[in-house]
Coordinates of C-alpha atoms in Angstrom, one line a residue:
M1 CA 8.3 24.3 -46.8
T2 CA 5.7 26.4 -44.9
D3 CA 5.8 27.3 -41.2
N4 CA 3.3 24.6 -40.5
D5 CA 5.5 21.9 -42.1
L6 CA 8.2 22.7 -39.5
K7 CA 8.2 20.2 -36.5
R8 CA 7.8 22.0 -33.2
A9 CA 7.9 20.8 -29.6
L10 CA 6.5 22.6 -26.6
I11 CA 8.5 21.8 -23.5
S12 CA 7.6 22.9 -20.0
V13 CA 8.9 20.6 -17.2
S14 CA 9.4 20.7 -13.5
D15 CA 11.6 17.6 -13.4
K16 CA 14.6 18.4 -15.5
T17 CA 16.0 14.9 -15.5
G18 CA 17.3 14.0 -19.0
L19 CA 16.0 17.4 -20.4
L20 CA 19.2 18.6 -22.0
E21 CA 20.0 15.3 -23.8
F22 CA 16.4 15.0 -25.0
S23 CA 16.2 18.6 -26.2
R24 CA 19.5 18.3 -28.1
A25 CA 18.3 15.2 -29.8
L26 CA 15.1 16.9 -30.9
V27 CA 17.0 19.8 -32.4
E28 CA 19.2 17.3 -34.3
L29 CA 16.1 15.7 -35.6
G30 CA 14.8 19.1 -36.9
Y31 CA 12.5 20.2 -34.2
G32 CA 12.1 23.8 -33.1
I33 CA 11.5 24.2 -29.4
V34 CA 9.2 26.5 -27.6
S35 CA 9.4 26.8 -23.8
T36 CA 8.5 28.6 -20.6
G37 CA 10.1 29.9 -17.4
G38 CA 12.6 27.7 -15.8
T39 CA 12.7 25.3 -18.7
Y40 CA 13.5 28.1 -21.1
K41 CA 16.3 29.3 -18.8
E42 CA 17.8 25.8 -18.4
L43 CA 17.9 25.2 -22.2
H44 CA 19.0 28.7 -23.2
E45 CA 21.9 28.7 -20.7
N46 CA 23.1 25.4 -22.2
G47 CA 23.1 26.7 -25.8
I48 CA 20.0 25.0 -27.1
P49 CA 18.1 27.2 -29.6
L50 CA 14.5 27.9 -28.7
E51 CA 11.7 30.4 -28.4
R52 CA 9.8 31.7 -25.4
V53 CA 6.1 31.0 -25.2
S54 CA 5.6 34.7 -24.7
D55 CA 7.3 35.5 -28.0
V56 CA 5.0 33.0 -29.7
T57 CA 1.8 34.4 -28.1
G58 CA 2.8 38.0 -27.9
F59 CA 1.5 37.9 -24.4
P60 CA 3.8 37.9 -21.3
E61 CA 3.7 35.6 -18.3
I62 CA 1.4 37.2 -15.7
L63 CA 0.2 36.6 -12.1
D64 CA 3.6 35.4 -10.8
G65 CA 3.7 32.8 -13.6
R66 CA 0.2 31.4 -12.9
V67 CA -0.7 32.2 -16.6
K68 CA 1.9 31.2 -19.1
T69 CA 0.6 28.8 -21.7
L70 CA -3.1 29.4 -21.3
H71 CA -3.5 31.1 -24.7
P72 CA -5.4 30.4 -27.9
T73 CA -2.2 30.5 -30.0
I74 CA -0.7 27.7 -28.0
H75 CA -3.8 25.5 -27.7
A76 CA -4.9 26.0 -31.3
G77 CA -1.5 24.8 -32.3
I78 CA -1.9 21.7 -30.2
L79 CA -5.6 20.9 -30.9
A80 CA -5.7 21.6 -34.6
R81 CA -6.3 18.5 -36.8
T82 CA -4.4 17.9 -40.0
N83 CA -7.4 18.4 -42.2
D84 CA -7.5 21.3 -44.7
E85 CA -10.0 23.3 -42.9
H86 CA -8.1 23.4 -39.6
Q87 CA -4.8 24.0 -41.3
Q88 CA -6.2 26.9 -43.3
E89 CA -7.6 28.4 -40.2
L90 CA -4.2 28.2 -38.5
K91 CA -2.6 29.8 -41.5
D92 CA -5.2 32.6 -41.6
R93 CA -4.5 33.4 -37.9
G94 CA -0.7 33.0 -38.2
I95 CA -0.6 30.1 -35.8
Q96 CA 1.9 27.3 -36.1
R97 CA 1.3 23.6 -35.2
F98 CA 2.9 21.7 -32.4
H99 CA 3.9 18.1 -33.2
M100 CA 5.0 17.3 -29.6
V101 CA 4.1 18.4 -26.1
V102 CA 6.5 17.6 -23.3
V103 CA 5.2 18.5 -19.8
N104 CA 5.7 17.1 -16.4
L105 CA 3.8 18.7 -13.6
Y106 CA 4.5 20.9 -10.5
P107 CA 5.8 18.6 -7.7
F108 CA 2.5 18.6 -5.7
E109 CA 3.2 15.1 -4.4
K110 CA 6.6 16.1 -2.9
V111 CA 5.1 19.2 -1.3
A112 CA 2.2 17.2 0.1
A113 CA 4.6 14.7 1.6
G114 CA 6.4 17.4 3.5
E115 CA 5.7 17.5 7.2
H116 CA 5.3 21.3 7.4
S117 CA 3.4 22.1 4.2
D118 CA 0.5 24.4 4.7
V119 CA -2.6 24.9 2.6
S120 CA -1.2 27.9 0.8
E121 CA 1.9 26.1 -0.3
L122 CA -0.2 23.1 -1.5
I123 CA -2.4 25.5 -3.5
E124 CA 0.5 27.2 -5.2
N125 CA 1.8 23.8 -6.3
I126 CA -1.4 22.8 -8.1
D127 CA -0.5 22.9 -11.8
I128 CA -3.2 24.4 -14.1
G129 CA -1.4 25.0 -17.4
G130 CA 0.4 21.7 -17.4
P131 CA -2.6 19.4 -17.2
T132 CA -4.4 21.6 -19.7
L133 CA -1.5 21.2 -22.2
I134 CA -1.3 17.4 -21.6
R135 CA -5.0 16.8 -22.0
A136 CA -5.1 18.9 -25.2
A137 CA -2.2 17.0 -26.7
A138 CA -3.5 13.6 -25.6
K139 CA -6.9 14.4 -27.1
N140 CA -5.3 15.2 -30.4
H141 CA -2.9 12.2 -30.4
E142 CA -3.6 11.4 -34.0
S143 CA -1.5 14.5 -34.8
V144 CA 0.5 15.2 -31.6
A145 CA 2.8 13.2 -29.3
V146 CA 2.6 13.9 -25.6
L147 CA 5.3 13.0 -23.1
V148 CA 4.8 13.3 -19.3
E149 CA 7.7 11.4 -17.8
P150 CA 11.5 11.6 -18.4
S151 CA 11.5 7.8 -18.8
Q152 CA 9.7 8.2 -22.1
Y153 CA 12.4 10.4 -23.7
K154 CA 14.8 7.6 -24.8
P155 CA 12.3 5.3 -26.5
V156 CA 10.7 8.3 -28.3
I157 CA 14.1 9.6 -29.6
S158 CA 15.0 6.0 -30.6
E159 CA 11.8 5.6 -32.7
L160 CA 12.2 9.1 -34.2
R161 CA 15.8 8.3 -35.3
E162 CA 14.9 4.9 -36.6
K163 CA 11.6 5.7 -38.4
G164 CA 11.6 9.5 -38.8
E165 CA 8.3 9.8 -36.9
L166 CA 6.3 8.3 -34.1
S167 CA 3.7 5.6 -35.1
L168 CA 0.1 6.1 -34.3
E169 CA 0.3 3.2 -31.9
T170 CA 3.1 4.9 -30.0
R171 CA 1.1 8.2 -29.9
K172 CA -2.0 6.3 -28.7
R173 CA 0.0 4.7 -25.8
L174 CA 1.5 8.1 -24.9
A175 CA -1.9 9.6 -24.9
W176 CA -3.3 6.9 -22.6
E177 CA -0.3 7.4 -20.3
A178 CA -0.9 11.1 -20.3
F179 CA -4.5 10.9 -19.3
T180 CA -3.6 8.3 -16.6
R181 CA -1.0 10.7 -15.2
T182 CA -3.4 13.7 -15.1
A183 CA -6.1 11.5 -13.5
E184 CA -3.5 10.4 -10.9
Y185 CA -2.4 14.0 -10.3
D186 CA -6.0 15.1 -9.7
A187 CA -6.6 12.1 -7.4
I188 CA -3.6 13.1 -5.3
I189 CA -4.8 16.7 -5.1
S190 CA -8.3 15.6 -4.1
G191 CA -7.1 13.2 -1.4
T192 CA -4.6 15.7 0.0
L193 CA -6.9 18.7 0.1
R194 CA -9.7 16.6 1.6
N195 CA -7.5 16.4 4.7
A196 CA -5.8 19.8 4.4
L197 CA -9.1 21.7 4.0
G198 CA -10.8 19.7 6.9
I199 CA -13.4 18.0 4.7
G200 CA -14.9 15.7 7.3
E201 CA -16.9 13.3 5.1
E202 CA -15.7 9.9 6.1
F203 CA -17.1 8.0 3.0
P204 CA -17.3 10.5 0.1
E205 CA -19.7 10.0 -2.7
R206 CA -16.8 9.6 -5.1
L207 CA -13.7 7.7 -3.9
V208 CA -10.6 8.3 -5.9
I209 CA -7.4 6.7 -4.5
P210 CA -4.2 6.7 -6.6
F211 CA -2.2 3.5 -6.8
R212 CA 1.2 3.1 -8.5
R213 CA 2.5 -0.2 -9.7
I214 CA 5.5 -1.5 -7.8
Q215 CA 6.1 -4.6 -9.9
A216 CA 4.5 -7.1 -12.2
L217 CA 4.2 -10.5 -10.5
R218 CA 5.0 -13.8 -12.1
Y219 CA 1.4 -14.9 -11.6
G220 CA -1.5 -14.4 -9.2
E221 CA -3.0 -16.7 -6.6
N222 CA -2.7 -19.5 -9.1
P223 CA -0.3 -19.9 -12.1
Y224 CA -3.1 -19.3 -14.7
Q225 CA -3.9 -15.8 -13.1
K226 CA -2.0 -12.7 -14.0
A227 CA -1.1 -10.2 -11.3
A228 CA 0.7 -7.0 -10.3
F229 CA 1.5 -5.2 -7.0
Y230 CA 0.3 -1.6 -6.6
R231 CA 1.2 0.9 -3.8
D232 CA -1.2 3.4 -2.2
I233 CA 0.9 6.5 -2.6
F234 CA -0.9 8.2 0.4
L235 CA 0.2 5.5 2.9
T236 CA 3.5 6.3 4.6
E237 CA 3.5 3.9 7.5
P238 CA 5.8 0.8 7.4
C239 CA 4.1 -1.9 5.4
I240 CA 5.0 -4.5 2.8
A241 CA 4.5 -2.0 -0.1
N242 CA 7.0 0.4 1.5
S243 CA 9.5 -2.1 2.8
K244 CA 13.0 -2.8 1.4
K245 CA 14.0 -6.2 0.2
L246 CA 17.5 -7.1 1.4
K247 CA 17.8 -10.5 -0.3
G248 CA 15.7 -13.3 -1.8
K249 CA 13.5 -14.2 -4.7
E250 CA 10.9 -12.0 -6.3
L251 CA 7.8 -11.4 -4.3
S252 CA 4.8 -13.4 -5.4
Y253 CA 1.1 -12.7 -5.0
N254 CA 0.6 -15.2 -2.2
N255 CA 3.9 -14.0 -0.5
I256 CA 2.5 -10.5 -0.4
L257 CA -0.8 -11.5 1.1
D258 CA 0.9 -13.6 3.8
M259 CA 3.6 -11.0 4.5
N260 CA 0.9 -8.3 5.0
A261 CA -1.1 -10.5 7.4
T262 CA 2.1 -11.4 9.4
L263 CA 3.4 -7.8 9.7
E264 CA 0.0 -6.4 10.7
M265 CA -0.1 -8.9 13.6
V266 CA 3.1 -7.8 15.2
K267 CA 2.3 -4.1 14.7
D268 CA -0.4 -4.6 17.4
F269 CA 2.1 -5.4 20.1
D270 CA 4.3 -3.2 22.2
E271 CA 6.3 -6.0 23.7
P272 CA 8.9 -7.9 21.6
T273 CA 6.7 -10.2 19.5
A274 CA 7.1 -12.8 16.7
A275 CA 4.4 -14.2 14.4
I276 CA 4.6 -17.1 12.0
V277 CA 1.9 -17.3 9.3
K278 CA 0.7 -19.7 6.6
H279 CA -2.1 -18.9 4.3
M280 CA -2.9 -15.6 6.1
N281 CA -3.5 -17.3 9.5
P282 CA -1.0 -17.6 12.3
S283 CA 0.6 -20.9 13.2
G284 CA 2.1 -19.2 16.3
I285 CA 2.4 -15.8 17.9
A286 CA 4.3 -15.0 21.1
S287 CA 5.6 -12.1 23.1
A288 CA 8.6 -12.2 25.5
D289 CA 11.3 -10.0 27.1
N290 CA 13.5 -10.3 24.0
I291 CA 12.9 -11.1 20.4
S292 CA 14.9 -14.3 20.3
E293 CA 12.7 -15.8 23.1
A294 CA 9.6 -14.6 21.4
F295 CA 10.5 -16.3 18.1
G296 CA 11.3 -19.5 20.0
K297 CA 7.9 -19.5 21.7
A298 CA 6.1 -18.7 18.4
L299 CA 7.9 -21.5 16.6
G300 CA 7.1 -23.9 19.5
A301 CA 3.4 -23.2 19.2
D302 CA 3.1 -25.3 16.0
P303 CA 6.5 -26.3 14.6
L304 CA 4.9 -28.5 11.9
S305 CA 2.8 -25.7 10.4
A306 CA 5.7 -23.2 10.7
Y307 CA 7.7 -25.1 8.1
G308 CA 7.9 -22.8 5.0
G309 CA 6.1 -20.0 6.8
I310 CA 6.5 -16.3 6.9
V311 CA 7.9 -14.7 10.0
A312 CA 7.4 -11.1 11.2
L313 CA 9.1 -9.5 14.2
N314 CA 8.6 -6.1 15.7
R315 CA 12.2 -5.8 16.9
E316 CA 15.5 -6.0 15.1
V317 CA 16.8 -9.5 14.2
D318 CA 19.9 -10.1 16.3
A319 CA 22.4 -12.9 16.0
N320 CA 20.7 -15.1 18.5
T321 CA 17.4 -14.9 16.7
A322 CA 19.1 -15.5 13.3
N323 CA 20.8 -18.6 14.7
A324 CA 17.4 -19.9 15.8
M325 CA 15.9 -19.1 12.4
K326 CA 18.6 -20.9 10.4
K327 CA 17.5 -24.3 11.9
I328 CA 14.1 -24.3 10.1
F329 CA 13.0 -23.7 6.5
L330 CA 11.3 -20.3 6.3
D331 CA 10.0 -18.5 3.2
S332 CA 10.5 -14.9 4.4
I333 CA 11.5 -12.9 7.4
I334 CA 10.1 -9.4 8.0
A335 CA 11.6 -7.1 10.6
P336 CA 12.3 -3.4 11.4
S337 CA 16.0 -4.1 10.8
F338 CA 18.6 -6.8 10.7
H339 CA 21.7 -6.4 12.9
Q340 CA 25.0 -6.6 11.1
D341 CA 25.9 -9.8 13.1
A342 CA 22.7 -11.4 11.9
M343 CA 23.2 -10.9 8.2
P344 CA 26.2 -13.3 7.7
I345 CA 24.1 -16.0 9.3
L346 CA 21.0 -15.4 7.2
D347 CA 23.0 -14.8 4.0
K348 CA 23.8 -18.5 4.0
K349 CA 20.1 -19.3 4.2
K350 CA 17.7 -19.4 1.2
V351 CA 15.2 -16.9 2.6
M352 CA 13.7 -13.6 1.7
L353 CA 14.5 -10.7 4.0
L354 CA 12.3 -7.5 4.2
E355 CA 13.2 -4.5 6.2
T356 CA 10.3 -2.3 7.3
G357 CA 11.8 0.4 9.5
N358 CA 10.6 1.2 13.1
L359 CA 7.3 -0.4 14.0
E360 CA 6.5 1.4 17.2
N361 CA 3.1 3.1 17.2
V362 CA 2.9 3.2 13.4
K363 CA -0.7 2.2 12.6
K364 CA -2.7 5.0 11.2
P365 CA -6.4 5.5 10.4
N366 CA -7.2 4.5 6.8
F367 CA -9.6 2.6 4.6
D368 CA -9.8 -1.1 4.3
M369 CA -11.1 -2.2 0.9
K370 CA -12.3 -5.5 -0.4
R371 CA -13.2 -6.1 -4.1
V372 CA -16.5 -7.7 -4.9
V373 CA -17.8 -8.2 -8.4
G374 CA -19.2 -4.9 -9.5
G375 CA -17.8 -2.7 -6.7
I376 CA -15.7 -2.4 -3.6
L377 CA -16.5 -2.5 0.1
V378 CA -14.9 0.2 2.1
Q379 CA -14.6 0.3 5.9
S380 CA -12.5 2.1 8.5
R381 CA -9.4 0.2 9.4
D382 CA -9.7 -2.0 12.5
L383 CA -7.5 -0.2 15.0
S384 CA -9.7 -1.2 17.9
T385 CA -8.2 -1.9 21.4
L386 CA -9.9 -3.2 24.4
D387 CA -11.0 -0.6 27.0
H388 CA -10.0 -2.5 30.2
S389 CA -12.5 -0.5 32.2
K390 CA -15.3 -2.0 30.2
L391 CA -14.3 -5.6 30.5
K392 CA -16.8 -7.5 32.6
T393 CA -16.1 -10.6 34.6
V394 CA -19.4 -12.6 34.7
S395 CA -18.2 -16.0 36.1
E396 CA -18.3 -17.3 39.6
R397 CA -14.5 -17.1 39.7
A398 CA -12.5 -14.1 38.7
P399 CA -9.4 -14.6 36.4
T400 CA -6.0 -14.6 38.0
P401 CA -3.6 -11.8 36.9
E402 CA -1.8 -14.4 34.8
E403 CA -5.0 -15.5 33.1
M404 CA -6.0 -11.9 32.5
N405 CA -2.7 -11.1 30.9
D406 CA -3.0 -14.1 28.6
M407 CA -6.6 -13.2 27.7
L408 CA -5.5 -9.6 26.7
F409 CA -2.7 -11.2 24.7
A410 CA -5.0 -13.7 23.0
W411 CA -7.5 -11.0 22.1
K412 CA -4.9 -9.1 20.1
V413 CA -4.2 -12.3 18.3
V414 CA -7.7 -13.5 17.6
K415 CA -8.6 -10.4 15.6
H416 CA -6.1 -11.5 13.0
V417 CA -7.5 -15.0 12.6
T418 CA -10.1 -15.9 10.0
S419 CA -13.6 -16.2 11.6
N420 CA -14.8 -18.4 13.2
A421 CA -11.6 -17.8 15.2
I422 CA -10.5 -19.4 18.4
V423 CA -7.1 -18.9 20.1
L424 CA -5.7 -20.9 23.0
A425 CA -2.8 -19.1 24.8
K426 CA -0.6 -19.6 27.8
N427 CA 2.3 -17.5 29.0
A428 CA 2.0 -14.9 26.2
A429 CA 2.2 -17.5 23.5
T430 CA -0.4 -19.2 21.4
V431 CA -0.7 -23.0 21.9
G432 CA -3.6 -23.8 19.6
I433 CA -5.4 -21.8 16.9
G434 CA -8.7 -22.8 15.2
A435 CA -9.5 -20.7 12.1
G436 CA -12.1 -20.3 9.4
Q437 CA -14.5 -23.1 10.5
M438 CA -18.2 -22.8 9.7
S439 CA -19.1 -23.7 13.3
R440 CA -17.5 -22.1 16.4
V441 CA -17.2 -25.5 18.1
G442 CA -15.3 -26.7 15.0
S443 CA -12.7 -24.0 15.5
V444 CA -12.5 -24.9 19.3
E445 CA -11.9 -28.6 18.4
I446 CA -9.1 -27.7 16.0
A447 CA -7.4 -25.4 18.5
V448 CA -7.6 -28.0 21.3
K449 CA -6.2 -30.7 19.0
K450 CA -3.3 -28.4 18.0
A451 CA -2.6 -27.6 21.6
G452 CA -2.7 -31.2 22.8
G453 CA -1.6 -31.4 26.5
R454 CA -0.7 -27.6 26.4
A455 CA -4.4 -26.8 26.6
E456 CA -4.2 -27.7 30.3
G457 CA -4.1 -24.3 32.0
A458 CA -4.5 -22.3 28.8
I459 CA -7.0 -19.5 28.2
M460 CA -9.4 -19.3 25.2
A461 CA -10.3 -16.2 23.1
S462 CA -13.2 -16.2 20.7
D463 CA -13.7 -13.4 18.1
A464 CA -17.5 -13.6 18.5
F465 CA -20.0 -15.0 21.0
F466 CA -20.6 -18.7 21.6
P467 CA -24.0 -19.6 20.1
F468 CA -24.1 -22.8 22.2
R469 CA -22.3 -24.2 25.2
D470 CA -20.6 -26.9 23.1
G471 CA -17.5 -24.8 22.4
V472 CA -16.9 -24.1 26.1
D473 CA -17.5 -27.8 26.9
A474 CA -14.8 -28.8 24.4
A475 CA -12.4 -26.3 25.9
G476 CA -13.2 -27.2 29.5
K477 CA -12.7 -30.9 28.9
A478 CA -9.2 -30.1 27.6
G479 CA -8.3 -28.1 30.7
V480 CA -8.8 -24.6 29.5
T481 CA -9.2 -22.4 32.6
A482 CA -10.6 -19.0 31.3
V483 CA -12.5 -17.6 28.4
I484 CA -12.6 -14.1 26.9
H485 CA -15.4 -13.4 24.3
P486 CA -17.8 -10.6 23.3
G487 CA -21.0 -12.1 24.7
G488 CA -24.3 -11.2 23.2
S489 CA -25.8 -14.6 22.4
I490 CA -29.3 -15.5 23.4
R491 CA -27.7 -18.5 25.1
D492 CA -25.1 -16.5 27.1
A493 CA -26.5 -17.9 30.3
E494 CA -26.1 -21.5 29.1
V495 CA -22.6 -20.8 28.0
L496 CA -21.8 -19.2 31.4
D497 CA -23.3 -22.2 33.2
A498 CA -20.9 -24.5 31.2
A499 CA -17.9 -22.3 32.1
N500 CA -18.9 -22.3 35.8
E501 CA -19.2 -26.1 35.8
Y502 CA -15.5 -26.3 34.7
G503 CA -14.4 -23.6 37.1
M504 CA -13.5 -21.3 34.2
A505 CA -13.2 -17.5 34.6
V506 CA -15.3 -15.7 31.9
V507 CA -14.6 -12.1 30.8
L508 CA -16.9 -10.3 28.3
T509 CA -15.4 -7.7 26.0
G510 CA -18.7 -6.3 24.6
M511 CA -17.1 -6.1 21.2
R512 CA -16.5 -8.6 18.5
C513 CA -13.6 -8.7 16.0
L514 CA -14.6 -10.7 13.0
R515 CA -12.2 -11.2 10.0
H516 CA -13.3 -12.5 6.7

């Protein structure tokens, strides 16, 4: 048996999880191990026979460990094919092959997630040798197996014990996983340094955002569609992807869409607020002095549509709120926390519970993305708030303080309703919502119908201007007393005339808030 017939594994890992058990198994299977730095120390101190990389290369680690494995002897042993020409060249130069490369990378992600990490610390945790080894081994996967995660150790050892070698199919998959890992690693570095180095380009020419799968879903929007849920690893604010499931069934594709919409609604409110959503649109939203009252008002906005809905609260679920919730069938409840007195009540109910953590002032600037065939649309996240100093009362009658409060409440709601969006509200609660109609008057008519007699004395919010007076006429006939909308239509004067005829107060925001 020649030196190049000996099986050899190069191991250099930051995450030492499972390392000793895996290395012992390799030795039992006849592998020789070559290692570096901390990995060598860990294995050597635990009695595992191995060589140092520096003994193989005849070149010491230099520059505080920045250069360890970047050497022709190492990379030739990884990149050499099994053909006669390459093997003879290795023999002529006294280089031995590597059959396996086991590398996981410097913990850049953990350092980047630290609150006090500075640029120099980030730079020092950018791995150079590791990705180079991984890519070399993955490129030569016909001859070399490459492992980049501790979770790969057990299945690899099992296959080696069962078959004596790893199949080409296994090596192909390992290579793909390796290239995926280095691509993700570079994406994390790129995104982190963009902020750390003060690169101010809002929409860079190349957009690389790493996502990591949380779970495979049973199906997509429909049963014949496949789906999975991925998390943006840069986003740390409370959200569905970062929440903790306390009880209930597995999340579905449609669950996640509705939960996200519901949670984002209540994040916009400082007051105790509850939202109930079906198909990404609210059936009711309300604010109150306490969360139990807010939930009751939100439920009362449209009890029929709330059946089977998703509820989000921006305060802890207490026993009073839990008792109110147990009286209606709900799919899911999302909240910052659940009081210990509430859990026994909700444990008896078939409902999913998601805990998000504190929701006060948590929204952060970020990208919104929508997939279109052939690309993605990227825009800055809508974190807009009304500048009260720029609100303009244009009607003959000014709004009362109560009307103004309800208009400000309804404006926060209407930005979360699918355009064309109309919200009728009274006493910090929605009483009628019209969503997604092709004409604005159509949305007004739906909102008025939902409100019924509660439209009397309510205010109306519209996410964009009224192109004709018909929407205001429909609201005025139902008893709506005030309107808040962006303005900007060529028929604003006609719309205002209609409002004045009904004695409505009209406030212009000067900004629209469409949602598609």
